[in-house]
């Protein structure tokens, strides 16, 4: 799975803010299913873009997901929005899958696909809780020569996945953020996630960080102090990979448990 934004500590210029030590969330994974298992009689086929699923948190947190497909017109928690090919030479090990060349390729592919699927603006997209999960072939598929990776759009809550829209081509185009789709944070939980779940901070605005080189933490914090509303108590910043795709937007959060 993938969580693309990076949490951050609050700027020292605003001492009433609390430090959210969320760390760089790109790369926070559960490597469930990476060990070899007995081969199934039938190897699951390569996934297809546009397929919907109704998996839960455990599947979302794993590297592979071959669950039952469902109709996209019924309740579902995930939809495949892109397929890519693993970098040549990648093996099904943690070290190989997360090495820079392959990991960067997967994340950037999913970032671009999510941007297209959500539509609207950088500001609205980054204030939302929508993100991507990405998966690789399971042991049987990998042994059979499959080398794809898959990007799914999901709407995480706190240890749960919310249902996705069933009637919108671009999820955020022409609609306002709601309690369901707005991004929230807590002091102990990696986010953002849907504000329907209990939370401590709620997104209130976003701004574009100037510059071309990925900024230092101090640079991000100065920008937050200068650009976020005075009631801001936390922020999230783009990961290095997001920055390289052109997303230079920082999100401001107020303390809000409603």
Short mmCIF file of C-alpha atoms in Angstrom, two decimals:
data_model
loop_
_atom_site.label_atom_id
_atom_site.label_comp_id
_atom_site.label_asym_id
_atom_site.label_seq_id
_atom_site.Cartn_x
_atom_site.Cartn_y
_atom_site.Cartn_z
CA UNK A 1 0.00 0.00 0.00
CA UNK A 2 1.03 3.61 -0.33
CA UNK A 3 0.58 6.73 1.70
CA UNK A 4 1.92 9.60 -0.33
CA UNK A 5 1.89 12.68 1.85
CA UNK A 6 4.45 13.37 4.54
CA UNK A 7 3.49 14.51 8.02
CA UNK A 8 5.64 17.10 9.73
CA UNK A 9 6.38 18.90 12.96
CA UNK A 10 4.79 22.27 13.51
CA UNK A 11 6.79 25.45 12.82
CA UNK A 12 8.64 26.96 15.76
CA UNK A 13 7.30 30.38 14.72
CA UNK A 14 3.90 29.23 16.05
CA UNK A 15 4.68 27.81 19.51
CA UNK A 16 1.08 26.81 20.27
CA UNK A 17 1.23 24.18 17.55
CA UNK A 18 1.76 20.55 18.49
CA UNK A 19 4.44 18.46 16.89
CA UNK A 20 3.00 15.70 14.73
CA UNK A 21 5.85 13.25 14.45
CA UNK A 22 4.40 11.32 11.56
CA UNK A 23 7.61 11.04 9.58
CA UNK A 24 7.92 10.37 5.89
CA UNK A 25 4.99 8.12 5.19
CA UNK A 26 6.09 7.01 1.76
CA UNK A 27 7.56 3.65 2.56
CA UNK A 28 5.42 2.75 5.57
CA UNK A 29 4.41 -0.74 4.53
CA UNK A 30 3.40 -4.08 5.87
CA UNK A 31 5.27 -6.79 4.02
CA UNK A 32 2.51 -9.32 4.48
CA UNK A 33 2.75 -12.15 1.99
CA UNK A 34 6.34 -11.67 0.86
CA UNK A 35 7.37 -15.13 1.99
CA UNK A 36 6.93 -18.10 -0.32
CA UNK A 37 3.73 -20.14 -0.09
CA UNK A 38 2.50 -23.27 -1.78
CA UNK A 39 1.40 -22.53 -5.33
CA UNK A 40 -2.31 -22.48 -6.07
CA UNK A 41 -3.70 -24.68 -8.80
CA UNK A 42 -4.62 -21.65 -10.90
CA UNK A 43 -2.45 -18.54 -11.05
CA UNK A 44 -4.57 -15.34 -10.85
CA UNK A 45 -4.40 -13.34 -14.08
CA UNK A 46 -2.91 -9.88 -14.49
CA UNK A 47 -5.29 -7.19 -13.14
CA UNK A 48 -7.04 -4.69 -15.40
CA UNK A 49 -7.60 -0.95 -15.07
CA UNK A 50 -11.15 -0.08 -14.06
CA UNK A 51 -11.70 -3.13 -11.86
CA UNK A 52 -13.34 -2.51 -8.48
CA UNK A 53 -12.78 -4.38 -5.21
CA UNK A 54 -14.29 -4.44 -1.75
CA UNK A 55 -11.23 -5.30 0.34
CA UNK A 56 -10.52 -4.09 3.85
CA UNK A 57 -7.64 -2.73 5.91
CA UNK A 58 -5.57 -5.91 6.07
CA UNK A 59 -5.50 -6.29 2.30
CA UNK A 60 -4.82 -2.56 1.89
CA UNK A 61 -1.78 -2.89 4.15
CA UNK A 62 -0.23 -5.76 2.20
CA UNK A 63 1.98 -5.94 -0.87
CA UNK A 64 -0.34 -8.24 -2.83
CA UNK A 65 -4.10 -8.32 -3.21
CA UNK A 66 -5.99 -10.83 -5.32
CA UNK A 67 -9.42 -10.50 -3.72
CA UNK A 68 -12.82 -10.86 -5.30
CA UNK A 69 -13.80 -8.27 -7.90
CA UNK A 70 -17.13 -6.46 -7.53
CA UNK A 71 -19.29 -4.32 -9.78
CA UNK A 72 -18.26 -0.66 -9.75
CA UNK A 73 -21.95 0.27 -9.56
CA UNK A 74 -22.22 -1.36 -6.12
CA UNK A 75 -20.44 -0.59 -2.84
CA UNK A 76 -16.66 -0.89 -3.20
CA UNK A 77 -13.58 0.35 -1.38
CA UNK A 78 -11.00 0.37 -4.18
CA UNK A 79 -10.68 0.80 -7.93
CA UNK A 80 -7.65 0.04 -10.08
CA UNK A 81 -6.59 3.24 -11.87
CA UNK A 82 -3.21 2.27 -13.37
CA UNK A 83 -0.94 -0.65 -14.20
CA UNK A 84 2.81 -0.45 -14.62
CA UNK A 85 5.79 -2.74 -15.03
CA UNK A 86 8.37 -3.31 -12.31
CA UNK A 87 11.87 -2.10 -13.13
CA UNK A 88 13.89 -4.82 -14.84
CA UNK A 89 15.67 -7.10 -12.40
CA UNK A 90 13.26 -6.49 -9.52
CA UNK A 91 12.73 -9.53 -7.31
CA UNK A 92 9.92 -10.15 -4.85
CA UNK A 93 11.86 -9.08 -1.78
CA UNK A 94 11.53 -6.02 0.40
CA UNK A 95 14.99 -4.77 -0.50
CA UNK A 96 14.43 -5.10 -4.24
CA UNK A 97 10.89 -3.70 -4.37
CA UNK A 98 11.84 -0.65 -2.31
CA UNK A 99 15.14 0.18 -3.97
CA UNK A 100 15.16 3.72 -5.33
CA UNK A 101 14.75 3.03 -9.06
CA UNK A 102 11.76 0.70 -8.68
CA UNK A 103 10.08 2.38 -5.73
CA UNK A 104 10.25 5.84 -7.29
CA UNK A 105 8.80 4.45 -10.53
CA UNK A 106 5.84 2.84 -8.74
CA UNK A 107 5.04 5.85 -6.56
CA UNK A 108 5.22 8.38 -9.40
CA UNK A 109 3.02 6.21 -11.63
CA UNK A 110 0.38 6.04 -8.90
CA UNK A 111 0.64 9.77 -8.14
CA UNK A 112 -0.06 10.68 -11.77
CA UNK A 113 -2.97 8.21 -11.97
CA UNK A 114 -4.54 9.51 -8.75
CA UNK A 115 -4.25 13.10 -9.95
CA UNK A 116 -6.14 12.20 -13.12
CA UNK A 117 -8.79 10.15 -11.30
CA UNK A 118 -9.60 12.85 -8.74
CA UNK A 119 -9.59 15.82 -11.12
CA UNK A 120 -10.08 19.33 -9.68
CA UNK A 121 -7.12 21.32 -8.27
CA UNK A 122 -3.92 20.58 -6.37
CA UNK A 123 -5.38 22.41 -3.39
CA UNK A 124 -8.55 20.34 -3.20
CA UNK A 125 -6.84 17.03 -3.98
CA UNK A 126 -4.24 17.49 -1.27
CA UNK A 127 -6.81 18.57 1.32
CA UNK A 128 -8.75 15.38 0.62
CA UNK A 129 -8.18 11.95 2.15
CA UNK A 130 -8.04 10.10 -1.18
CA UNK A 131 -4.81 8.25 -1.83
CA UNK A 132 -3.50 5.20 -3.66
CA UNK A 133 -2.64 1.67 -2.67
CA UNK A 134 -0.21 -0.18 -4.86
CA UNK A 135 0.27 -3.91 -5.18
CA UNK A 136 2.65 -6.36 -6.86
CA UNK A 137 2.10 -9.97 -8.00
CA UNK A 138 1.70 -12.58 -5.28
CA UNK A 139 4.21 -15.43 -5.01
CA UNK A 140 2.43 -17.64 -7.56
CA UNK A 141 2.01 -14.80 -10.05
CA UNK A 142 5.62 -13.72 -9.67
CA UNK A 143 6.88 -17.28 -10.13
CA UNK A 144 4.75 -17.46 -13.29
CA UNK A 145 6.60 -14.45 -14.73
CA UNK A 146 4.16 -11.63 -13.97
CA UNK A 147 6.01 -8.35 -13.31
CA UNK A 148 3.25 -5.74 -13.09
CA UNK A 149 2.35 -3.36 -10.29
CA UNK A 150 -1.12 -1.96 -9.79
CA UNK A 151 -2.39 1.38 -8.43
CA UNK A 152 -5.79 1.51 -6.69
CA UNK A 153 -7.59 4.64 -5.52
CA UNK A 154 -8.85 4.33 -1.94
CA UNK A 155 -10.40 6.53 0.77
CA UNK A 156 -8.86 5.46 4.10
CA UNK A 157 -10.38 6.10 7.47
CA UNK A 158 -8.74 5.10 10.73
CA UNK A 159 -8.03 1.37 10.31
CA UNK A 160 -10.80 1.08 7.75
CA UNK A 161 -11.54 1.95 4.13
CA UNK A 162 -14.55 4.07 3.17
CA UNK A 163 -16.69 3.31 0.13
CA UNK A 164 -15.80 5.12 -3.10
CA UNK A 165 -18.26 7.07 -5.27
CA UNK A 166 -20.18 4.90 -7.72
CA UNK A 167 -21.39 7.63 -10.08
CA UNK A 168 -18.46 9.99 -10.70
CA UNK A 169 -15.76 9.69 -13.36
CA UNK A 170 -13.50 12.16 -11.51
CA UNK A 171 -14.14 11.98 -7.78
CA UNK A 172 -13.47 15.63 -6.86
CA UNK A 173 -14.48 17.42 -10.05
CA UNK A 174 -17.32 19.89 -9.43
CA UNK A 175 -17.97 18.85 -5.82
CA UNK A 176 -16.93 20.28 -2.45
CA UNK A 177 -14.97 18.37 0.15
CA UNK A 178 -17.20 16.80 2.79
CA UNK A 179 -16.60 15.27 6.21
CA UNK A 180 -16.23 11.98 4.35
CA UNK A 181 -13.66 13.12 1.80
CA UNK A 182 -11.73 15.82 3.68
CA UNK A 183 -8.35 14.86 5.12
CA UNK A 184 -7.80 14.79 8.88
CA UNK A 185 -4.89 13.86 11.16
CA UNK A 186 -4.28 12.76 14.71
CA UNK A 187 -1.18 13.08 16.86
CA UNK A 188 -0.50 9.35 16.91
CA UNK A 189 -1.82 8.08 13.59
CA UNK A 190 -0.34 8.39 10.11
CA UNK A 191 -2.68 10.27 7.81
CA UNK A 192 -4.38 12.12 6.33
CA UNK A 193 -7.53 10.02 6.48
CA UNK A 194 -11.29 10.63 6.24
CA UNK A 195 -12.65 13.07 8.81
CA UNK A 196 -15.50 10.62 9.44
CA UNK A 197 -13.01 8.83 11.70
CA UNK A 198 -12.01 10.35 15.05
CA UNK A 199 -9.33 12.99 14.57
CA UNK A 200 -7.49 15.90 16.14
CA UNK A 201 -6.71 18.08 13.12
CA UNK A 202 -8.70 18.98 10.01
CA UNK A 203 -7.41 20.40 6.71
CA UNK A 204 -8.43 24.03 6.14
CA UNK A 205 -6.30 25.34 3.26
CA UNK A 206 -3.30 24.67 1.04
CA UNK A 207 -0.61 26.71 -0.68
CA UNK A 208 2.07 26.11 -3.30
CA UNK A 209 5.62 26.11 -1.96
CA UNK A 210 8.00 28.16 -4.10
CA UNK A 211 11.20 26.73 -5.51
CA UNK A 212 12.38 23.87 -7.68
CA UNK A 213 14.67 21.91 -5.33
CA UNK A 214 13.02 19.79 -2.63
CA UNK A 215 12.97 22.06 0.45
CA UNK A 216 14.45 21.43 3.87
CA UNK A 217 12.18 21.06 6.89
CA UNK A 218 13.13 24.57 8.01
CA UNK A 219 12.12 25.94 4.62
CA UNK A 220 8.76 24.18 4.76
CA UNK A 221 8.13 25.49 8.27
CA UNK A 222 8.93 29.09 7.35
CA UNK A 223 6.53 28.81 4.42
CA UNK A 224 3.81 27.41 6.68
CA UNK A 225 4.27 30.30 9.11
CA UNK A 226 3.96 32.79 6.25
CA UNK A 227 1.14 31.18 4.26
CA UNK A 228 -1.15 29.17 6.54
CA UNK A 229 -4.01 30.78 8.52
CA UNK A 230 -3.14 31.82 12.07
CA UNK A 231 -5.28 29.03 13.53
CA UNK A 232 -3.08 26.40 11.84
CA UNK A 233 -1.72 23.84 14.29
CA UNK A 234 -0.25 21.21 11.94
CA UNK A 235 0.64 20.72 8.30
CA UNK A 236 1.50 18.04 5.76
CA UNK A 237 3.99 18.41 2.93
CA UNK A 238 4.58 16.57 -0.36
CA UNK A 239 6.95 13.65 -0.29
CA UNK A 240 10.11 13.92 -2.36
CA UNK A 241 8.47 11.74 -5.03
CA UNK A 242 5.35 13.90 -5.18
CA UNK A 243 7.53 16.99 -5.46
CA UNK A 244 9.29 15.48 -8.48
CA UNK A 245 5.92 15.04 -10.22
CA UNK A 246 5.13 18.76 -9.84
CA UNK A 247 3.07 18.66 -6.64
CA UNK A 248 4.58 21.40 -4.47
CA UNK A 249 1.50 21.97 -2.31
CA UNK A 250 1.50 22.13 1.49
CA UNK A 251 -1.69 21.55 3.49
CA UNK A 252 -2.60 23.52 6.64
CA UNK A 253 -4.61 21.91 9.48
CA UNK A 254 -6.47 23.44 12.40
CA UNK A 255 -7.15 21.69 15.68
CA UNK A 256 -10.68 20.39 15.18
CA UNK A 257 -12.25 17.20 16.52
CA UNK A 258 -15.63 17.68 14.81
#
